[in-house]
Structure formats: C-alpha cells, structure tokens
CSV table of C-alpha atoms in Angstrom, one decimal:
chain,number,residue,atom,x,y,z
A,11,MET,CA,0.0,0.0,0.0
A,12,SER,CA,1.3,3.4,-0.9
A,13,SER,CA,1.4,5.5,2.2
A,14,ASP,CA,1.3,8.7,0.1
A,15,VAL,CA,-2.0,7.9,-1.3
A,16,LEU,CA,-3.4,6.9,2.1
A,17,LEU,CA,-2.1,10.1,3.6
A,18,SER,CA,-3.7,12.3,1.0
A,19,LEU,CA,-7.0,10.5,1.3
A,20,SER,CA,-6.9,10.7,5.1
A,21,GLN,CA,-6.1,14.5,4.9
A,22,LYS,CA,-9.0,14.9,2.5
A,23,ALA,CA,-11.4,13.0,4.7
A,24,LEU,CA,-10.4,15.0,7.8
A,25,HIS,CA,-10.7,18.2,5.8
A,26,LEU,CA,-14.3,17.3,4.6
A,27,LEU,CA,-15.3,16.3,8.2
A,28,GLN,CA,-13.9,19.6,9.6
A,29,GLU,CA,-15.8,21.5,6.9
A,30,ASP,CA,-19.0,19.9,8.1
A,31,ALA,CA,-18.2,20.6,11.7
A,32,ASP,CA,-17.5,24.2,10.8
A,33,LYS,CA,-20.9,24.5,9.3
A,34,ILE,CA,-22.5,23.3,12.6
A,35,GLU,CA,-20.2,25.7,14.5
A,36,LYS,CA,-21.6,28.5,12.4
A,37,LEU,CA,-25.2,27.4,13.3
A,38,ILE,CA,-24.2,27.5,17.0
A,39,GLU,CA,-22.6,31.0,16.7
A,40,VAL,CA,-25.6,32.5,14.9
A,41,GLN,CA,-27.9,31.2,17.6
A,42,MET,CA,-25.5,32.5,20.3
A,43,GLU,CA,-25.7,35.9,18.8
A,44,ASN,CA,-29.5,35.8,18.7
A,45,LEU,CA,-30.1,34.5,22.2
A,46,THR,CA,-32.6,37.3,23.0
A,47,THR,CA,-34.7,36.9,19.8
A,48,ARG,CA,-34.8,33.1,19.6
A,49,LYS,CA,-37.1,33.1,16.6
A,50,CYS,CA,-36.7,29.5,15.6
A,51,PRO,CA,-38.0,26.8,18.0
A,52,LEU,CA,-36.7,24.2,15.6
A,53,TYR,CA,-33.1,25.2,16.3
A,54,GLU,CA,-32.3,22.4,18.7
A,55,GLU,CA,-33.7,19.8,16.4
A,56,VAL,CA,-31.7,21.1,13.4
A,57,LEU,CA,-28.5,21.1,15.5
A,58,ASP,CA,-29.2,17.6,16.9
A,59,THR,CA,-29.9,16.3,13.4
A,60,GLN,CA,-26.7,17.9,11.9
A,61,ILE,CA,-24.6,16.6,14.7
A,62,TYR,CA,-26.0,13.1,14.3
A,63,GLY,CA,-25.3,13.2,10.6
A,64,LEU,CA,-21.7,14.3,11.2
A,65,SER,CA,-21.3,11.6,13.8
A,66,ARG,CA,-22.3,9.0,11.2
A,67,GLU,CA,-19.8,10.5,8.7
A,68,ILE,CA,-17.1,10.3,11.3
A,69,ASP,CA,-18.0,6.8,12.3
A,70,PHE,CA,-17.8,5.7,8.7
A,71,ALA,CA,-14.4,7.4,8.2
A,72,ILE,CA,-13.1,5.6,11.2
A,73,ARG,CA,-14.3,2.2,10.0
A,74,ALA,CA,-12.9,2.9,6.5
A,75,GLU,CA,-9.6,3.6,8.4
A,76,LEU,CA,-9.4,7.1,6.8
A,77,ILE,CA,-9.1,8.8,10.2
A,78,THR,CA,-8.2,7.7,13.7
A,79,GLU,CA,-10.8,7.3,16.5
A,80,THR,CA,-9.0,10.0,18.4
A,81,ALA,CA,-9.3,12.5,15.5
A,82,GLY,CA,-12.9,11.7,15.1
A,83,ARG,CA,-13.7,12.0,18.7
A,84,GLN,CA,-11.9,15.4,18.9
A,85,ILE,CA,-14.1,16.9,16.2
A,86,LEU,CA,-17.3,15.7,17.9
A,87,MET,CA,-16.2,16.6,21.5
A,88,LYS,CA,-15.4,20.2,20.5
A,89,LEU,CA,-18.9,20.5,18.9
A,90,GLU,CA,-20.7,19.0,21.8
A,91,ARG,CA,-18.9,21.3,24.2
A,92,ASN,CA,-20.1,24.3,22.2
A,93,VAL,CA,-23.6,23.0,21.9
A,94,ALA,CA,-23.7,22.5,25.7
A,95,GLN,CA,-22.6,26.1,26.2
A,96,LEU,CA,-25.3,27.3,23.8
A,97,TYR,CA,-28.0,25.3,25.6
A,98,GLU,CA,-26.8,26.6,28.9
A,99,ALA,CA,-26.9,30.2,27.6
A,100,MET,CA,-30.3,29.6,26.2
A,101,SER,CA,-31.7,28.3,29.5
A,102,GLN,CA,-30.2,31.2,31.4
A,103,ASN,CA,-31.8,33.5,29.0
A,104,LYS,CA,-35.1,32.0,29.6
A,105,GLU,CA,-35.0,32.6,33.4
B,30,MET,CA,-1.5,7.9,-7.1
B,31,SER,CA,-1.5,4.1,-6.9
B,32,SER,CA,-4.7,2.8,-8.4
B,33,ASP,CA,-4.5,-0.4,-6.4
B,34,VAL,CA,-4.7,1.4,-3.1
B,35,LEU,CA,-7.6,3.5,-4.3
B,36,LEU,CA,-9.4,0.5,-5.6
B,37,SER,CA,-9.1,-1.4,-2.3
B,38,LEU,CA,-10.2,1.6,-0.3
B,39,SER,CA,-13.1,2.2,-2.6
B,40,GLN,CA,-14.1,-1.5,-2.3
B,41,LYS,CA,-13.9,-1.3,1.5
B,42,ALA,CA,-16.0,1.9,1.5
B,43,LEU,CA,-18.7,0.3,-0.6
B,44,HIS,CA,-18.6,-2.8,1.5
B,45,LEU,CA,-19.1,-0.7,4.7
B,46,LEU,CA,-22.0,1.3,3.2
B,47,GLN,CA,-23.6,-1.9,1.9
B,48,GLU,CA,-23.4,-3.4,5.4
B,49,ASP,CA,-25.2,-0.4,6.8
B,50,ALA,CA,-27.8,-0.6,4.1
B,51,ASP,CA,-28.3,-4.3,4.8
B,52,LYS,CA,-29.0,-3.5,8.5
B,53,ILE,CA,-31.8,-1.1,7.4
B,54,GLU,CA,-33.1,-3.8,5.0
B,55,LYS,CA,-33.3,-6.1,8.0
B,56,LEU,CA,-35.3,-3.5,9.9
B,57,ILE,CA,-37.7,-3.2,7.0
B,58,GLU,CA,-38.1,-7.0,6.7
B,59,VAL,CA,-38.8,-7.4,10.3
B,60,GLN,CA,-41.5,-4.8,10.1
B,61,MET,CA,-42.9,-6.4,7.0
B,62,GLU,CA,-43.3,-9.7,8.8
B,63,ASN,CA,-45.0,-8.0,11.7
B,64,LEU,CA,-47.5,-5.9,9.8
B,65,THR,CA,-50.4,-7.2,11.8
B,66,THR,CA,-48.9,-6.6,15.2
B,67,ARG,CA,-47.2,-3.2,14.7
B,68,LYS,CA,-46.2,-2.9,18.3
B,69,CYS,CA,-43.7,-0.1,17.8
B,70,PRO,CA,-45.0,3.3,16.8
B,71,LEU,CA,-41.4,4.6,16.6
B,72,TYR,CA,-40.6,2.3,13.7
B,73,GLU,CA,-41.0,5.0,11.1
B,74,GLU,CA,-38.8,7.4,13.0
B,75,VAL,CA,-36.1,4.9,13.6
B,76,LEU,CA,-36.1,4.0,9.8
B,77,ASP,CA,-36.0,7.6,8.8
B,78,THR,CA,-33.1,8.4,11.2
B,79,GLN,CA,-31.2,5.3,10.0
B,80,ILE,CA,-31.7,6.2,6.3
B,81,TYR,CA,-30.7,9.8,7.0
B,82,GLY,CA,-27.5,8.6,8.7
B,83,LEU,CA,-26.7,6.3,5.8
B,84,SER,CA,-27.3,9.1,3.3
B,85,ARG,CA,-24.8,11.3,5.2
B,86,GLU,CA,-22.2,8.5,5.1
B,87,ILE,CA,-22.8,8.0,1.4
B,88,ASP,CA,-22.6,11.7,0.7
B,89,PHE,CA,-19.3,11.8,2.6
B,90,ALA,CA,-17.9,8.8,0.7
B,91,ILE,CA,-18.8,10.5,-2.6
B,92,ARG,CA,-17.2,13.8,-1.6
B,93,ALA,CA,-14.1,11.9,-0.5
B,94,GLU,CA,-14.1,10.3,-4.0
B,95,LEU,CA,-14.2,6.8,-2.5
B,96,ILE,CA,-17.4,5.8,-4.4
B,97,THR,CA,-19.2,7.2,-7.4
B,98,GLU,CA,-22.4,9.2,-7.2
B,99,THR,CA,-24.1,6.4,-9.2
B,100,ALA,CA,-23.0,3.7,-6.7
B,101,GLY,CA,-24.2,5.8,-3.8
B,102,ARG,CA,-27.5,6.7,-5.4
B,103,GLN,CA,-28.2,3.0,-6.2
B,104,ILE,CA,-27.8,2.0,-2.5
B,105,LEU,CA,-30.2,4.7,-1.4
B,106,MET,CA,-32.7,4.2,-4.1
B,107,LYS,CA,-33.1,0.5,-3.4
B,108,LEU,CA,-33.6,1.2,0.3
B,109,GLU,CA,-36.1,4.0,-0.5
B,110,ARG,CA,-38.1,1.7,-2.8
B,111,ASN,CA,-38.3,-0.9,0.0
B,112,VAL,CA,-39.3,1.6,2.6
B,113,ALA,CA,-42.1,2.9,0.3
B,114,GLN,CA,-43.4,-0.6,-0.1
B,115,LEU,CA,-43.4,-1.1,3.6
B,116,TYR,CA,-45.3,2.1,4.2
B,117,GLU,CA,-47.8,1.1,1.5
B,118,ALA,CA,-48.3,-2.3,3.1
B,119,MET,CA,-48.7,-0.6,6.5
B,120,SER,CA,-51.3,1.8,5.3
B,121,GLN,CA,-53.2,-1.0,3.5
B,122,ASN,CA,-53.1,-3.0,6.7
B,123,LYS,CA,-54.7,-0.1,8.6
B,124,GLU,CA,-57.7,0.1,6.3
C-alpha cells in the first residue's frame, strides 16, 4: 500500500469532516448571537440532526480507516462542548 | 496515485456502506413480517433516522471520492423503494 495515497486520502477525509463541523459551529454561533430573539424553535432539532449526521460520517471514516478514532472523537467533542454552552446560555436567557 | 490502493479503499468503503444498508433492510423485513402486530409506533422514525444517517455516510464517501455518485445513489434508491413498499403495506393494513 502506498502511504502517500493513504495520507492524502486521510487528509482529504479530515478536511471534509472539519468543513461539516465548521458549518455546525456557524449554526451555533448564529444562535449564540441571537439569544434574545430566539425566533426559531426548531433550532435544537436542526442542531441535533446535523450533529447526528456528522457523527455518522465520522464513524464511517473511522471504520474505513481514513481517520483515527481520536481525531474523530476530537471533532465531535469540541462541537458537543459548544452545543452544551449554547443550551446553557439559552436556558439562562429563559430565566 | 496508486490505483491499487484507491481500488481497495473504494471497495472497502462500498462494502461498509452496503453493510449499513443491509442493516436497514433487516429493519424493513422485520416490520414487513410483523405488519399485523405493529407494536412499535417509533418504527418509522427509527427507519427515517437510519436512512438519513446512511445518506450522510454515502454523501461523505462521494465527496471523499471513495465511491461514485451512481453507486451511492443506487444503494439509497433501493432502500427507499423498499421503505415505500413497507409504508404502503402498513397503510393497507390499517384500512
């Protein structure tokens, strides 16, 4: 097996997953900025669905041995931390 | 780029996706066999979630250039046909 090809495929896979994670980060940021308005009650559902979708992509990439479990876990953990912060801010805003 | 490495990675990716599709097929079959009992009202939601997850895996594999769009579309189309048949059978059973 050529390690160059594998490396470039792995980098590409990581890059694609990071792009998808960044899109979710943007969703979180937008909602953070609009805490006081909270126009869209479907926000949590959209975020959950997007994160579930990304977790399936990451799981697939790990099984295909394109990325390591650690790299996959890091992407998801960062997102989940930010989502938790958002939900906390949302609930404090409600009080 | 070594075409051997790419071929083996592509085959592995397709195999993994087909495995996930097969799991959903099993869900459909089980429900088809239990049309008269229909114990679980969450069945449709579970199926929809699983198919959404698989579609995200397939989309990722296409973007990573591991599988062709055609191959990806074929896996999903077959599943969607079977789900449609299940829903039709379920609705006829209701009447």
